[in-house]
Structure formats: structure tokens, C-alpha cells
Amino acid sequence: MHSSWSGRDVETGVRRERYLAKIKKYCASGEIVVLSGVRRSGKTIPLYQMIRDLIHTQGVDPRSILFVNCDVPALARLDHPLETVLDTYRTEV
């Protein structure tokens, strides 16, 4: 399944309702949530599905969703990567 988010197509794959229900529960808690695991284990697709649901089911403005891929080598070269990403997001969006 494909979804459009911020003007680009995003592959959202086969829905895994059990995982999505768990992610939604934690999102509703207001706590910081980390989805971790080994590389290429399937963490990104459920996040894309969650983003799709936020936009298409809950009416969230796509510009209010920030997704950061921490595998991008340029992030590792920054002195304060999270602050830089957030400052750029706030400025550009």
C-alpha cells in the first residue's frame, strides 16, 4: 500500500494491526517512545503506517509530523544532531 505524505509516495506495506495497536497505545500515553531493533528488521514500515493513519484517519496535518531517519550519515557528523534537526524543521515548516 502506498500513501502520500508531504508530497511524496511512501510504501506502507502490509498492515500489522497488532503492532499498530501497540504503537497507538503508547502514542496516546504522551510518553516518549522508542522503537528499536536491529537494522532491516521492519521498524520503519509500521511507523509509516502510523503516520498514514494520523493523516488520513485522525486528520493530523502532515507538516506537524517529523520523521527522522537516524541512519543518514550526515546526522552523525553534526555536533548536536537532534537540536539541528528540530531547529531546521521549525524554520522550514
mmCIF file with all atom_site columns, N, CA, C and O in Angstrom, residues 18-55:
data_model
loop_
_atom_site.group_PDB
_atom_site.id
_atom_site.type_symbol
_atom_site.label_atom_id
_atom_site.label_alt_id
_atom_site.label_comp_id
_atom_site.label_asym_id
_atom_site.label_entity_id
_atom_site.label_seq_id
_atom_site.pdbx_PDB_ins_code
_atom_site.Cartn_x
_atom_site.Cartn_y
_atom_site.Cartn_z
_atom_site.occupancy
_atom_site.B_iso_or_equiv
_atom_site.pdbx_formal_charge
_atom_site.auth_seq_id
_atom_site.auth_comp_id
_atom_site.auth_asym_id
_atom_site.auth_atom_id
_atom_site.pdbx_PDB_model_num
ATOM 1   N N  . ARG A 1 18 ? -1.645 -5.719 15.022 1.00 0.00 ? 18 ARG A N  1
ATOM 2   C CA . ARG A 1 18 ? -1.195 -5.917 16.406 1.00 0.00 ? 18 ARG A CA 1
ATOM 3   C C  . ARG A 1 18 ? -0.107 -4.910 16.789 1.00 0.00 ? 18 ARG A C  1
ATOM 4   O O  . ARG A 1 18 ? -0.129 -4.318 17.846 1.00 0.00 ? 18 ARG A O  1
ATOM 5   N N  . TYR A 1 19 ? 0.845  -4.729 15.889 1.00 0.00 ? 19 TYR A N  1
ATOM 6   C CA . TYR A 1 19 ? 1.920  -3.768 16.149 1.00 0.00 ? 19 TYR A CA 1
ATOM 7   C C  . TYR A 1 19 ? 1.384  -2.338 16.173 1.00 0.00 ? 19 TYR A C  1
ATOM 8   O O  . TYR A 1 19 ? 1.760  -1.537 17.029 1.00 0.00 ? 19 TYR A O  1
ATOM 9   N N  . LEU A 1 20 ? 0.502  -2.030 15.231 1.00 0.00 ? 20 LEU A N  1
ATOM 10  C CA . LEU A 1 20 ? -0.059 -0.682 15.175 1.00 0.00 ? 20 LEU A CA 1
ATOM 11  C C  . LEU A 1 20 ? -0.850 -0.360 16.432 1.00 0.00 ? 20 LEU A C  1
ATOM 12  O O  . LEU A 1 20 ? -0.759 0.756  16.954 1.00 0.00 ? 20 LEU A O  1
ATOM 13  N N  . ALA A 1 21 ? -1.615 -1.313 16.924 1.00 0.00 ? 21 ALA A N  1
ATOM 14  C CA . ALA A 1 21 ? -2.395 -1.089 18.147 1.00 0.00 ? 21 ALA A CA 1
ATOM 15  C C  . ALA A 1 21 ? -1.474 -0.768 19.316 1.00 0.00 ? 21 ALA A C  1
ATOM 16  O O  . ALA A 1 21 ? -1.759 0.120  20.124 1.00 0.00 ? 21 ALA A O  1
ATOM 17  N N  . LYS A 1 22 ? -0.357 -1.451 19.386 1.00 0.00 ? 22 LYS A N  1
ATOM 18  C CA . LYS A 1 22 ? 0.600  -1.213 20.479 1.00 0.00 ? 22 LYS A CA 1
ATOM 19  C C  . LYS A 1 22 ? 1.247  0.170  20.341 1.00 0.00 ? 22 LYS A C  1
ATOM 20  O O  . LYS A 1 22 ? 1.385  0.906  21.316 1.00 0.00 ? 22 LYS A O  1
ATOM 21  N N  . ILE A 1 23 ? 1.630  0.511  19.114 1.00 0.00 ? 23 ILE A N  1
ATOM 22  C CA . ILE A 1 23 ? 2.236  1.828  18.883 1.00 0.00 ? 23 ILE A CA 1
ATOM 23  C C  . ILE A 1 23 ? 1.237  2.933  19.213 1.00 0.00 ? 23 ILE A C  1
ATOM 24  O O  . ILE A 1 23 ? 1.580  3.917  19.871 1.00 0.00 ? 23 ILE A O  1
ATOM 25  N N  . LYS A 1 24 ? -0.015 2.772  18.775 1.00 0.00 ? 24 LYS A N  1
ATOM 26  C CA . LYS A 1 24 ? -1.051 3.778  19.046 1.00 0.00 ? 24 LYS A CA 1
ATOM 27  C C  . LYS A 1 24 ? -1.277 3.945  20.539 1.00 0.00 ? 24 LYS A C  1
ATOM 28  O O  . LYS A 1 24 ? -1.464 5.064  21.026 1.00 0.00 ? 24 LYS A O  1
ATOM 29  N N  . LYS A 1 25 ? -1.245 2.847  21.276 1.00 0.00 ? 25 LYS A N  1
ATOM 30  C CA . LYS A 1 25 ? -1.439 2.913  22.726 1.00 0.00 ? 25 LYS A CA 1
ATOM 31  C C  . LYS A 1 25 ? -0.344 3.759  23.370 1.00 0.00 ? 25 LYS A C  1
ATOM 32  O O  . LYS A 1 25 ? -0.615 4.622  24.193 1.00 0.00 ? 25 LYS A O  1
ATOM 33  N N  . TYR A 1 26 ? 0.887  3.536  22.957 1.00 0.00 ? 26 TYR A N  1
ATOM 34  C CA . TYR A 1 26 ? 1.988  4.307  23.523 1.00 0.00 ? 26 TYR A CA 1
ATOM 35  C C  . TYR A 1 26 ? 1.946  5.768  23.082 1.00 0.00 ? 26 TYR A C  1
ATOM 36  O O  . TYR A 1 26 ? 2.253  6.658  23.862 1.00 0.00 ? 26 TYR A O  1
ATOM 37  N N  . CYS A 1 27 ? 1.553  6.020  21.850 1.00 0.00 ? 27 CYS A N  1
ATOM 38  C CA . CYS A 1 27 ? 1.439  7.406  21.371 1.00 0.00 ? 27 CYS A CA 1
ATOM 39  C C  . CYS A 1 27 ? 0.405  8.171  22.181 1.00 0.00 ? 27 CYS A C  1
ATOM 40  O O  . CYS A 1 27 ? 0.594  9.334  22.496 1.00 0.00 ? 27 CYS A O  1
ATOM 41  N N  . ALA A 1 28 ? -0.681 7.515  22.512 1.00 0.00 ? 28 ALA A N  1
ATOM 42  C CA . ALA A 1 28 ? -1.744 8.157  23.281 1.00 0.00 ? 28 ALA A CA 1
ATOM 43  C C  . ALA A 1 28 ? -1.318 8.438  24.714 1.00 0.00 ? 28 ALA A C  1
ATOM 44  O O  . ALA A 1 28 ? -1.901 9.298  25.378 1.00 0.00 ? 28 ALA A O  1
ATOM 45  N N  . SER A 1 29 ? -0.274 7.767  25.195 1.00 0.00 ? 29 SER A N  1
ATOM 46  C CA . SER A 1 29 ? 0.162  7.947  26.579 1.00 0.00 ? 29 SER A CA 1
ATOM 47  C C  . SER A 1 29 ? 0.857  9.284  26.795 1.00 0.00 ? 29 SER A C  1
ATOM 48  O O  . SER A 1 29 ? 0.966  9.747  27.923 1.00 0.00 ? 29 SER A O  1
ATOM 49  N N  . GLY A 1 30 ? 1.355  9.897  25.730 1.00 0.00 ? 30 GLY A N  1
ATOM 50  C CA . GLY A 1 30 ? 2.065  11.162 25.865 1.00 0.00 ? 30 GLY A CA 1
ATOM 51  C C  . GLY A 1 30 ? 3.510  10.991 26.303 1.00 0.00 ? 30 GLY A C  1
ATOM 52  O O  . GLY A 1 30 ? 4.222  11.963 26.502 1.00 0.00 ? 30 GLY A O  1
ATOM 53  N N  . GLU A 1 31 ? 3.951  9.768  26.453 1.00 0.00 ? 31 GLU A N  1
ATOM 54  C CA . GLU A 1 31 ? 5.329  9.499  26.847 1.00 0.00 ? 31 GLU A CA 1
ATOM 55  C C  . GLU A 1 31 ? 6.210  9.397  25.606 1.00 0.00 ? 31 GLU A C  1
ATOM 56  O O  . GLU A 1 31 ? 5.735  9.131  24.509 1.00 0.00 ? 31 GLU A O  1
ATOM 57  N N  . ILE A 1 32 ? 7.497  9.575  25.816 1.00 0.00 ? 32 ILE A N  1
ATOM 58  C CA . ILE A 1 32 ? 8.447  9.390  24.725 1.00 0.00 ? 32 ILE A CA 1
ATOM 59  C C  . ILE A 1 32 ? 8.556  7.898  24.462 1.00 0.00 ? 32 ILE A C  1
ATOM 60  O O  . ILE A 1 32 ? 8.694  7.099  25.379 1.00 0.00 ? 32 ILE A O  1
ATOM 61  N N  . VAL A 1 33 ? 8.477  7.533  23.202 1.00 0.00 ? 33 VAL A N  1
ATOM 62  C CA . VAL A 1 33 ? 8.513  6.124  22.824 1.00 0.00 ? 33 VAL A CA 1
ATOM 63  C C  . VAL A 1 33 ? 9.653  5.910  21.839 1.00 0.00 ? 33 VAL A C  1
ATOM 64  O O  . VAL A 1 33 ? 9.848  6.702  20.926 1.00 0.00 ? 33 VAL A O  1
ATOM 65  N N  . VAL A 1 34 ? 10.390 4.845  22.036 1.00 0.00 ? 34 VAL A N  1
ATOM 66  C CA . VAL A 1 34 ? 11.474 4.481  21.129 1.00 0.00 ? 34 VAL A CA 1
ATOM 67  C C  . VAL A 1 34 ? 11.166 3.118  20.547 1.00 0.00 ? 34 VAL A C  1
ATOM 68  O O  . VAL A 1 34 ? 10.848 2.178  21.276 1.00 0.00 ? 34 VAL A O  1
ATOM 69  N N  . LEU A 1 35 ? 11.231 3.031  19.241 1.00 0.00 ? 35 LEU A N  1
ATOM 70  C CA . LEU A 1 35 ? 11.060 1.758  18.559 1.00 0.00 ? 35 LEU A CA 1
ATOM 71  C C  . LEU A 1 35 ? 12.449 1.352  18.103 1.00 0.00 ? 35 LEU A C  1
ATOM 72  O O  . LEU A 1 35 ? 13.016 1.968  17.206 1.00 0.00 ? 35 LEU A O  1
ATOM 73  N N  . SER A 1 36 ? 13.013 0.339  18.744 1.00 0.00 ? 36 SER A N  1
ATOM 74  C CA . SER A 1 36 ? 14.384 -0.049 18.428 1.00 0.00 ? 36 SER A CA 1
ATOM 75  C C  . SER A 1 36 ? 14.448 -1.496 17.961 1.00 0.00 ? 36 SER A C  1
ATOM 76  O O  . SER A 1 36 ? 13.538 -2.287 18.209 1.00 0.00 ? 36 SER A O  1
ATOM 77  N N  . GLY A 1 37 ? 15.517 -1.823 17.295 1.00 0.00 ? 37 GLY A N  1
ATOM 78  C CA . GLY A 1 37 ? 15.737 -3.172 16.803 1.00 0.00 ? 37 GLY A CA 1
ATOM 79  C C  . GLY A 1 37 ? 16.905 -3.170 15.834 1.00 0.00 ? 37 GLY A C  1
ATOM 80  O O  . GLY A 1 37 ? 17.416 -2.115 15.469 1.00 0.00 ? 37 GLY A O  1
ATOM 81  N N  . VAL A 1 38 ? 17.296 -4.365 15.425 1.00 0.00 ? 38 VAL A N  1
ATOM 82  C CA . VAL A 1 38 ? 18.415 -4.475 14.502 1.00 0.00 ? 38 VAL A CA 1
ATOM 83  C C  . VAL A 1 38 ? 18.027 -3.864 13.157 1.00 0.00 ? 38 VAL A C  1
ATOM 84  O O  . VAL A 1 38 ? 16.842 -3.726 12.839 1.00 0.00 ? 38 VAL A O  1
ATOM 85  N N  . ARG A 1 39 ? 19.034 -3.530 12.379 1.00 0.00 ? 39 ARG A N  1
ATOM 86  C CA . ARG A 1 39 ? 18.793 -2.951 11.056 1.00 0.00 ? 39 ARG A CA 1
ATOM 87  C C  . ARG A 1 39 ? 17.988 -3.902 10.187 1.00 0.00 ? 39 ARG A C  1
ATOM 88  O O  . ARG A 1 39 ? 18.136 -5.108 10.274 1.00 0.00 ? 39 ARG A O  1
ATOM 89  N N  . ARG A 1 40 ? 17.108 -3.332 9.376  1.00 0.00 ? 40 ARG A N  1
ATOM 90  C CA . ARG A 1 40 ? 16.324 -4.060 8.383  1.00 0.00 ? 40 ARG A CA 1
ATOM 91  C C  . ARG A 1 40 ? 15.405 -5.108 9.013  1.00 0.00 ? 40 ARG A C  1
ATOM 92  O O  . ARG A 1 40 ? 15.143 -6.149 8.437  1.00 0.00 ? 40 ARG A O  1
ATOM 93  N N  . SER A 1 41 ? 14.909 -4.809 10.224 1.00 0.00 ? 41 SER A N  1
ATOM 94  C CA . SER A 1 41 ? 14.025 -5.766 10.903 1.00 0.00 ? 41 SER A CA 1
ATOM 95  C C  . SER A 1 41 ? 12.553 -5.394 10.789 1.00 0.00 ? 41 SER A C  1
ATOM 96  O O  . SER A 1 41 ? 11.704 -6.111 11.300 1.00 0.00 ? 41 SER A O  1
ATOM 97  N N  . GLY A 1 42 ? 12.252 -4.257 10.126 1.00 0.00 ? 42 GLY A N  1
ATOM 98  C CA . GLY A 1 42 ? 10.853 -3.896 9.908  1.00 0.00 ? 42 GLY A CA 1
ATOM 99  C C  . GLY A 1 42 ? 10.317 -2.862 10.876 1.00 0.00 ? 42 GLY A C  1
ATOM 100 O O  . GLY A 1 42 ? 9.158  -2.929 11.263 1.00 0.00 ? 42 GLY A O  1
ATOM 101 N N  . LYS A 1 43 ? 11.122 -1.913 11.281 1.00 0.00 ? 43 LYS A N  1
ATOM 102 C CA . LYS A 1 43 ? 10.660 -0.857 12.196 1.00 0.00 ? 43 LYS A CA 1
ATOM 103 C C  . LYS A 1 43 ? 10.027 0.305  11.447 1.00 0.00 ? 43 LYS A C  1
ATOM 104 O O  . LYS A 1 43 ? 9.068  0.898  11.927 1.00 0.00 ? 43 LYS A O  1
ATOM 105 N N  . THR A 1 44 ? 10.521 0.625  10.287 1.00 0.00 ? 44 THR A N  1
ATOM 106 C CA . THR A 1 44 ? 10.078 1.812  9.564  1.00 0.00 ? 44 THR A CA 1
ATOM 107 C C  . THR A 1 44 ? 8.665  1.663  9.007  1.00 0.00 ? 44 THR A C  1
ATOM 108 O O  . THR A 1 44 ? 7.870  2.603  9.096  1.00 0.00 ? 44 THR A O  1
ATOM 109 N N  . ILE A 1 45 ? 8.332  0.527  8.451  1.00 0.00 ? 45 ILE A N  1
ATOM 110 C CA . ILE A 1 45 ? 7.016  0.335  7.827  1.00 0.00 ? 45 ILE A CA 1
ATOM 111 C C  . ILE A 1 45 ? 5.879  0.569  8.821  1.00 0.00 ? 45 ILE A C  1
ATOM 112 O O  . ILE A 1 45 ? 4.937  1.306  8.513  1.00 0.00 ? 45 ILE A O  1
ATOM 113 N N  . PRO A 1 46 ? 5.919  -0.004 10.046 1.00 0.00 ? 46 PRO A N  1
ATOM 114 C CA . PRO A 1 46 ? 4.836  0.307  10.993 1.00 0.00 ? 46 PRO A CA 1
ATOM 115 C C  . PRO A 1 46 ? 4.767  1.797  11.345 1.00 0.00 ? 46 PRO A C  1
ATOM 116 O O  . PRO A 1 46 ? 3.687  2.340  11.556 1.00 0.00 ? 46 PRO A O  1
ATOM 117 N N  . LEU A 1 47 ? 5.908  2.465  11.354 1.00 0.00 ? 47 LEU A N  1
ATOM 118 C CA . LEU A 1 47 ? 5.886  3.906  11.623 1.00 0.00 ? 47 LEU A CA 1
ATOM 119 C C  . LEU A 1 47 ? 5.227  4.653  10.470 1.00 0.00 ? 47 LEU A C  1
ATOM 120 O O  . LEU A 1 47 ? 4.442  5.575  10.691 1.00 0.00 ? 47 LEU A O  1
ATOM 121 N N  . TYR A 1 48 ? 5.533  4.261  9.238  1.00 0.00 ? 48 TYR A N  1
ATOM 122 C CA . TYR A 1 48 ? 4.870  4.861  8.084  1.00 0.00 ? 48 TYR A CA 1
ATOM 123 C C  . TYR A 1 48 ? 3.364  4.603  8.131  1.00 0.00 ? 48 TYR A C  1
ATOM 124 O O  . TYR A 1 48 ? 2.567  5.463  7.776  1.00 0.00 ? 48 TYR A O  1
ATOM 125 N N  . GLN A 1 49 ? 2.975  3.406  8.552  1.00 0.00 ? 49 GLN A N  1
ATOM 126 C CA . GLN A 1 49 ? 1.552  3.093  8.675  1.00 0.00 ? 49 GLN A CA 1
ATOM 127 C C  . GLN A 1 49 ? 0.896  3.962  9.741  1.00 0.00 ? 49 GLN A C  1
ATOM 128 O O  . GLN A 1 49 ? -0.223 4.440  9.566  1.00 0.00 ? 49 GLN A O  1
ATOM 129 N N  . MET A 1 50 ? 1.599  4.189  10.830 1.00 0.00 ? 50 MET A N  1
ATOM 130 C CA . MET A 1 50 ? 1.081  5.050  11.894 1.00 0.00 ? 50 MET A CA 1
ATOM 131 C C  . MET A 1 50 ? 0.924  6.482  11.378 1.00 0.00 ? 50 MET A C  1
ATOM 132 O O  . MET A 1 50 ? -0.089 7.139  11.636 1.00 0.00 ? 50 MET A O  1
ATOM 133 N N  . ILE A 1 51 ? 1.904  6.951  10.642 1.00 0.00 ? 51 ILE A N  1
ATOM 134 C CA . ILE A 1 51 ? 1.844  8.295  10.059 1.00 0.00 ? 51 ILE A CA 1
ATOM 135 C C  . ILE A 1 51 ? 0.660  8.392  9.098  1.00 0.00 ? 51 ILE A C  1
ATOM 136 O O  . ILE A 1 51 ? -0.087 9.369  9.118  1.00 0.00 ? 51 ILE A O  1
ATOM 137 N N  . ARG A 1 52 ? 0.480  7.363  8.269  1.00 0.00 ? 52 ARG A N  1
ATOM 138 C CA . ARG A 1 52 ? -0.653 7.338  7.338  1.00 0.00 ? 52 ARG A CA 1
ATOM 139 C C  . ARG A 1 52 ? -1.970 7.444  8.099  1.00 0.00 ? 52 ARG A C  1
ATOM 140 O O  . ARG A 1 52 ? -2.855 8.206  7.725  1.00 0.00 ? 52 ARG A O  1
ATOM 141 N N  . ASP A 1 53 ? -2.107 6.683  9.179  1.00 0.00 ? 53 ASP A N  1
ATOM 142 C CA . ASP A 1 53 ? -3.325 6.731  9.985  1.00 0.00 ? 53 ASP A CA 1
ATOM 143 C C  . ASP A 1 53 ? -3.530 8.106  10.622 1.00 0.00 ? 53 ASP A C  1
ATOM 144 O O  . ASP A 1 53 ? -4.650 8.608  10.681 1.00 0.00 ? 53 ASP A O  1
ATOM 145 N N  . LEU A 1 54 ? -2.452 8.696  11.104 1.00 0.00 ? 54 LEU A N  1
ATOM 146 C CA . LEU A 1 54 ? -2.568 10.025 11.710 1.00 0.00 ? 54 LEU A CA 1
ATOM 147 C C  . LEU A 1 54 ? -3.111 11.030 10.692 1.00 0.00 ? 54 LEU A C  1
ATOM 148 O O  . LEU A 1 54 ? -3.979 11.842 11.009 1.00 0.00 ? 54 LEU A O  1
ATOM 149 N N  . ILE A 1 55 ? -2.615 10.959 9.468  1.00 0.00 ? 55 ILE A N  1
ATOM 150 C CA . ILE A 1 55 ? -3.014 11.908 8.435  1.00 0.00 ? 55 ILE A CA 1
ATOM 151 C C  . ILE A 1 55 ? -4.415 11.611 7.914  1.00 0.00 ? 55 ILE A C  1
ATOM 152 O O  . ILE A 1 55 ? -5.275 12.498 7.863  1.00 0.00 ? 55 ILE A O  1
#
